[in-house]
Amino acid sequence: MNETEATARAAAVVGPIAQVEQVQGFAGNRTFRLRALSGETFYLKSGATIQAEARACELARSAGVPAPEILAAETTYLICAEVPGSPSSDDAVITEAGRGLRRLHGIRGDDGRWADRLSTPIERLDLLAGIVPDDLVRRLRVALPPFVDTVADAETVLLHSDLHPRHLYAVGNELTGVIDWGDAMYGDPLFDLARFSMAGDAALDAFLSGYGLNGVGLERTLSMYRILWSLMALHAERAAGGDWFAAHVDTITKELS
């Protein structure tokens, strides 16, 4: 989708558009910021997981999580209202996000695919040849399958799957939005906590305070989930034709050390 198409599709939903610009995001998607003549700002996002993202936003909002308001959702694109504020790493904002995630994790769903979702990136490690060093591939094939077996029967809930402070919007110390639900899926709630833990110990402590969970004894599980999240991210980046690999490989290397 180009700017002309984005403008036309958005105008049919929100009225005349005064300005449109593409904004940076995941290589597999295209996102446009659209300023309407009314003065309001909207976003149009196109990609392969749009319908799932729109549904996740609707479910999150039903649980009291401030996900973006979806104004239109078609097969390959969605239009949403702008979330007020800007990304925040304020402790109060993070703690409130933890409360929100706990509510999100009350939305249960079991499609029986959690073990498959975790196993697939391991089974497809050959696709990452030249991206992940061979010795690291061998270590992953030894370390990950036994862990997957231990969490295969975890109760599955709705996950954001890519939660970190840059996706938390706030005005002052008030949480106004949790954005970017393109990776939402059903799985073990600890997978979400592991992803957020990559923001550091202080952020995780603030988050767990709101979530209502003591992280003692979860260190290994969170570590293994950080590896699996990074491995999934590498596969997604490669498939989308991107080149953001080094940070994910570094995370995997660190967690296995």
CSV table of C-alpha atoms in Angstrom, one decimal:
chain,number,residue,atom,x,y,z
A,1,MET,CA,0.0,0.0,0.0
A,2,ASN,CA,1.3,3.5,-0.9
A,3,GLU,CA,0.4,6.9,0.5
A,4,THR,CA,-2.3,7.6,-2.1
A,5,GLU,CA,-4.1,4.3,-1.3
A,6,ALA,CA,-3.8,4.9,2.4
A,7,THR,CA,-5.2,8.4,2.1
A,8,ALA,CA,-8.2,7.2,0.1
A,9,ARG,CA,-9.0,4.3,2.4
A,10,ALA,CA,-8.7,6.5,5.5
A,11,ALA,CA,-10.8,9.3,4.0
A,12,ALA,CA,-13.7,6.9,3.5
A,13,VAL,CA,-13.7,6.3,7.3
A,14,VAL,CA,-12.6,9.5,9.0
A,15,GLY,CA,-13.2,12.2,6.4
A,16,PRO,CA,-10.8,14.4,4.3
A,17,ILE,CA,-7.1,13.9,5.0
A,18,ALA,CA,-4.8,16.9,5.1
A,19,GLN,CA,-1.4,15.1,5.5
A,20,VAL,CA,-0.1,11.6,5.3
A,21,GLU,CA,3.3,10.2,6.1
A,22,GLN,CA,4.8,6.7,6.4
A,23,VAL,CA,6.2,5.9,9.9
A,24,GLN,CA,8.9,3.5,10.8
A,25,GLY,CA,7.9,0.0,12.0
A,26,PHE,CA,8.4,-3.7,11.5
A,27,ALA,CA,9.7,-4.5,8.1
A,28,GLY,CA,6.7,-6.8,7.4
A,29,ASN,CA,4.1,-4.0,7.8
A,30,ARG,CA,3.5,-0.5,6.5
A,31,THR,CA,2.1,2.1,8.8
A,32,PHE,CA,0.9,5.6,7.9
A,33,ARG,CA,0.1,8.6,10.1
A,34,LEU,CA,-2.8,10.5,8.7
A,35,ARG,CA,-3.8,14.0,9.9
A,36,ALA,CA,-7.5,14.7,9.1
A,37,LEU,CA,-8.8,18.2,8.2
A,38,SER,CA,-10.7,18.0,11.4
A,39,GLY,CA,-7.4,18.2,13.3
A,40,GLU,CA,-7.5,14.6,14.5
A,41,THR,CA,-4.7,12.1,13.9
A,42,PHE,CA,-5.2,8.5,12.8
A,43,TYR,CA,-3.1,5.5,11.8
A,44,LEU,CA,-3.5,3.1,8.9
A,45,LYS,CA,-1.5,-0.1,9.3
A,46,SER,CA,-1.3,-2.8,6.6
A,47,GLY,CA,0.2,-6.3,6.8
A,48,ALA,CA,-0.5,-10.0,7.1
A,49,THR,CA,-1.8,-10.1,10.7
A,50,ILE,CA,-4.2,-7.2,10.7
A,51,GLN,CA,-7.4,-9.0,11.5
A,52,ALA,CA,-5.8,-10.8,14.4
A,53,GLU,CA,-4.4,-7.4,15.7
A,54,ALA,CA,-7.8,-5.7,15.4
A,55,ARG,CA,-9.5,-8.6,17.3
A,56,ALA,CA,-6.8,-8.5,20.0
A,57,CYS,CA,-7.3,-4.7,20.5
A,58,GLU,CA,-11.1,-5.2,20.8
A,59,LEU,CA,-10.6,-8.0,23.4
A,60,ALA,CA,-8.0,-5.9,25.3
A,61,ARG,CA,-10.3,-2.9,25.5
A,62,SER,CA,-13.1,-5.1,26.7
A,63,ALA,CA,-10.9,-6.1,29.6
A,64,GLY,CA,-10.1,-2.5,30.4
A,65,VAL,CA,-6.7,-2.4,28.8
A,66,PRO,CA,-6.3,0.9,26.8
A,67,ALA,CA,-5.5,-0.6,23.4
A,68,PRO,CA,-6.0,1.6,20.3
A,69,GLU,CA,-9.5,2.1,19.2
A,70,ILE,CA,-10.1,0.3,15.9
A,71,LEU,CA,-12.2,2.3,13.5
A,72,ALA,CA,-12.0,0.0,10.6
A,73,ALA,CA,-10.5,-3.4,9.9
A,74,GLU,CA,-10.3,-5.1,6.5
A,75,THR,CA,-8.4,-8.1,5.4
A,76,THR,CA,-5.1,-6.4,4.9
A,77,TYR,CA,-5.4,-3.1,6.8
A,78,LEU,CA,-6.8,-1.4,9.8
A,79,ILE,CA,-7.4,2.2,10.8
A,80,CYS,CA,-7.1,3.3,14.4
A,81,ALA,CA,-7.4,6.4,16.5
A,82,GLU,CA,-4.2,8.0,17.8
A,83,VAL,CA,-3.3,7.1,21.4
A,84,PRO,CA,-2.7,10.3,23.4
A,85,GLY,CA,0.8,10.9,24.9
A,86,SER,CA,4.1,9.4,24.2
A,87,PRO,CA,6.2,6.3,25.2
A,88,SER,CA,6.9,6.2,28.9
A,89,SER,CA,9.2,4.3,31.2
A,90,ASP,CA,7.8,6.0,34.3
A,91,ASP,CA,7.4,3.5,37.2
A,92,ALA,CA,3.8,4.4,37.8
A,93,VAL,CA,3.0,3.9,34.2
A,94,ILE,CA,4.7,0.5,34.1
A,95,THR,CA,2.9,-0.6,37.3
A,96,GLU,CA,-0.4,0.4,35.8
A,97,ALA,CA,0.5,-1.6,32.6
A,98,GLY,CA,1.2,-4.6,34.9
A,99,ARG,CA,-2.3,-4.3,36.3
A,100,GLY,CA,-3.7,-4.1,32.7
A,101,LEU,CA,-1.7,-7.2,31.6
A,102,ARG,CA,-3.1,-9.1,34.5
A,103,ARG,CA,-6.6,-8.3,33.3
A,104,LEU,CA,-5.6,-9.2,29.7
A,105,HIS,CA,-4.4,-12.6,31.0
A,106,GLY,CA,-7.9,-13.2,32.3
A,107,ILE,CA,-9.0,-13.7,28.7
A,108,ARG,CA,-8.4,-17.4,28.2
A,109,GLY,CA,-8.2,-19.3,24.9
A,110,ASP,CA,-6.8,-22.7,24.0
A,111,ASP,CA,-6.3,-23.6,20.4
A,112,GLY,CA,-3.9,-26.4,21.4
A,113,ARG,CA,-1.0,-24.8,19.5
A,114,TRP,CA,1.2,-23.4,22.3
A,115,ALA,CA,3.8,-26.2,22.1
A,116,ASP,CA,3.7,-26.0,18.3
A,117,ARG,CA,4.3,-22.2,18.4
A,118,LEU,CA,7.3,-22.8,20.5
A,119,SER,CA,8.7,-25.8,18.6
A,120,THR,CA,8.3,-24.3,15.1
A,121,PRO,CA,11.1,-21.7,15.3
A,122,ILE,CA,13.4,-24.5,16.7
A,123,GLU,CA,12.5,-26.9,13.9
A,124,ARG,CA,13.2,-24.1,11.4
A,125,LEU,CA,16.6,-23.1,12.6
A,126,ASP,CA,18.2,-24.1,9.3
A,127,LEU,CA,16.5,-21.0,7.8
A,128,LEU,CA,18.6,-18.8,10.0
A,129,ALA,CA,21.9,-20.1,8.5
A,130,GLY,CA,24.3,-17.2,8.2
A,131,ILE,CA,22.3,-15.3,10.8
A,132,VAL,CA,22.7,-17.5,13.9
A,133,PRO,CA,26.2,-19.0,14.3
A,134,ASP,CA,26.4,-22.8,13.9
A,135,ASP,CA,27.6,-23.4,17.5
A,136,LEU,CA,24.7,-21.4,18.8
A,137,VAL,CA,22.2,-23.4,16.7
A,138,ARG,CA,23.6,-26.6,18.2
A,139,ARG,CA,23.1,-25.3,21.7
A,140,LEU,CA,19.6,-24.1,21.0
A,141,ARG,CA,18.6,-27.6,19.7
A,142,VAL,CA,19.9,-29.1,22.9
A,143,ALA,CA,18.5,-26.6,25.4
A,144,LEU,CA,15.1,-25.6,24.0
A,145,PRO,CA,13.1,-28.8,23.3
A,146,PRO,CA,13.2,-30.1,27.0
A,147,PHE,CA,12.0,-26.7,28.1
A,148,VAL,CA,9.2,-26.7,25.6
A,149,ASP,CA,8.1,-30.0,27.0
A,150,THR,CA,7.8,-28.5,30.5
A,151,VAL,CA,5.5,-25.6,29.4
A,152,ALA,CA,3.5,-27.4,26.7
A,153,ASP,CA,0.5,-27.8,28.9
A,154,ALA,CA,0.5,-24.3,30.4
A,155,GLU,CA,-2.9,-22.6,30.6
A,156,THR,CA,-3.1,-20.3,27.6
A,157,VAL,CA,-4.4,-16.7,27.7
A,158,LEU,CA,-4.4,-13.7,25.4
A,159,LEU,CA,-0.8,-12.4,25.1
A,160,HIS,CA,0.4,-9.0,23.7
A,161,SER,CA,3.7,-10.9,22.9
A,162,ASP,CA,5.8,-7.8,22.3
A,163,LEU,CA,5.3,-5.7,25.4
A,164,HIS,CA,8.0,-3.2,26.4
A,165,PRO,CA,8.2,0.4,27.6
A,166,ARG,CA,8.2,1.8,24.0
A,167,HIS,CA,4.7,0.4,23.6
A,168,LEU,CA,3.4,2.0,26.7
A,169,TYR,CA,2.0,5.5,26.1
A,170,ALA,CA,1.3,8.0,28.8
A,171,VAL,CA,0.4,11.6,29.6
A,172,GLY,CA,2.5,12.5,32.6
A,173,ASN,CA,2.3,9.4,34.8
A,174,GLU,CA,-1.0,8.2,33.5
A,175,LEU,CA,-1.1,5.3,31.2
A,176,THR,CA,-3.1,6.2,28.1
A,177,GLY,CA,-2.4,3.3,25.7
A,178,VAL,CA,-0.7,0.0,25.0
A,179,ILE,CA,0.1,-0.1,21.3
A,180,ASP,CA,1.3,-2.5,18.7
A,181,TRP,CA,-0.7,-5.7,19.0
A,182,GLY,CA,0.4,-7.3,15.8
A,183,ASP,CA,2.0,-10.3,17.5
A,184,ALA,CA,-0.9,-11.1,19.8
A,185,MET,CA,-1.6,-14.8,20.3
A,186,TYR,CA,-2.7,-17.2,23.0
A,187,GLY,CA,0.0,-18.8,25.2
A,188,ASP,CA,1.6,-19.0,28.6
A,189,PRO,CA,1.3,-15.7,30.5
A,190,LEU,CA,4.9,-16.0,31.5
A,191,PHE,CA,5.9,-15.4,27.9
A,192,ASP,CA,4.6,-11.8,28.2
A,193,LEU,CA,6.4,-11.3,31.4
A,194,ALA,CA,9.6,-12.6,29.9
A,195,ARG,CA,9.4,-10.2,27.0
A,196,PHE,CA,8.9,-7.3,29.4
A,197,SER,CA,11.8,-8.4,31.5
A,198,MET,CA,14.1,-7.5,28.6
A,199,ALA,CA,13.6,-3.9,29.7
A,200,GLY,CA,15.7,-4.6,32.8
A,201,ASP,CA,15.3,-5.5,36.5
A,202,ALA,CA,13.9,-2.1,37.6
A,203,ALA,CA,11.2,-2.1,35.0
A,204,LEU,CA,10.3,-5.7,35.7
A,205,ASP,CA,10.0,-5.0,39.4
A,206,ALA,CA,7.6,-2.1,38.7
A,207,PHE,CA,5.6,-4.2,36.3
A,208,LEU,CA,5.3,-7.2,38.6
A,209,SER,CA,4.2,-4.9,41.4
A,210,GLY,CA,1.2,-4.0,39.3
A,211,TYR,CA,0.7,-7.6,37.9
A,212,GLY,CA,0.7,-9.0,41.4
A,213,LEU,CA,3.3,-11.6,41.1
A,214,ASN,CA,6.6,-12.3,42.9
A,215,GLY,CA,9.2,-13.2,40.3
A,216,VAL,CA,11.3,-15.4,42.7
A,217,GLY,CA,11.9,-18.8,41.2
A,218,LEU,CA,10.9,-17.8,37.7
A,219,GLU,CA,14.4,-16.8,36.5
A,220,ARG,CA,15.0,-19.9,34.3
A,221,THR,CA,11.6,-19.9,32.8
A,222,LEU,CA,11.8,-16.2,31.9
A,223,SER,CA,15.3,-16.7,30.5
A,224,MET,CA,14.2,-19.6,28.2
A,225,TYR,CA,11.2,-17.6,27.1
A,226,ARG,CA,13.5,-14.6,26.3
A,227,ILE,CA,15.5,-17.0,24.1
A,228,LEU,CA,12.3,-18.2,22.3
A,229,TRP,CA,11.0,-14.7,21.8
A,230,SER,CA,14.3,-13.6,20.3
A,231,LEU,CA,14.3,-16.7,18.0
A,232,MET,CA,10.7,-15.9,16.8
A,233,ALA,CA,11.8,-12.3,16.2
A,234,LEU,CA,14.7,-13.5,14.1
A,235,HIS,CA,12.4,-15.7,11.9
A,236,ALA,CA,9.9,-12.8,11.5
A,237,GLU,CA,12.6,-10.3,10.5
A,238,ARG,CA,14.2,-12.7,8.0
A,239,ALA,CA,10.8,-13.5,6.5
A,240,ALA,CA,10.0,-9.8,6.1
A,241,GLY,CA,13.3,-9.1,4.4
A,242,GLY,CA,14.6,-7.1,7.3
A,243,ASP,CA,18.1,-7.0,8.8
A,244,TRP,CA,17.6,-6.4,12.5
A,245,PHE,CA,19.4,-9.5,13.7
A,246,ALA,CA,22.3,-8.6,15.9
A,247,ALA,CA,20.4,-7.6,19.0
A,248,HIS,CA,18.4,-10.8,19.0
A,249,VAL,CA,21.5,-13.0,18.5
A,250,ASP,CA,23.2,-11.1,21.3
A,251,THR,CA,20.2,-11.8,23.6
A,252,ILE,CA,20.2,-15.5,22.8
A,253,THR,CA,24.0,-15.7,23.3
A,254,LYS,CA,23.7,-13.9,26.7
A,255,GLU,CA,20.9,-16.1,27.9
A,256,LEU,CA,22.8,-19.3,27.1
A,257,SER,CA,26.0,-18.2,28.7
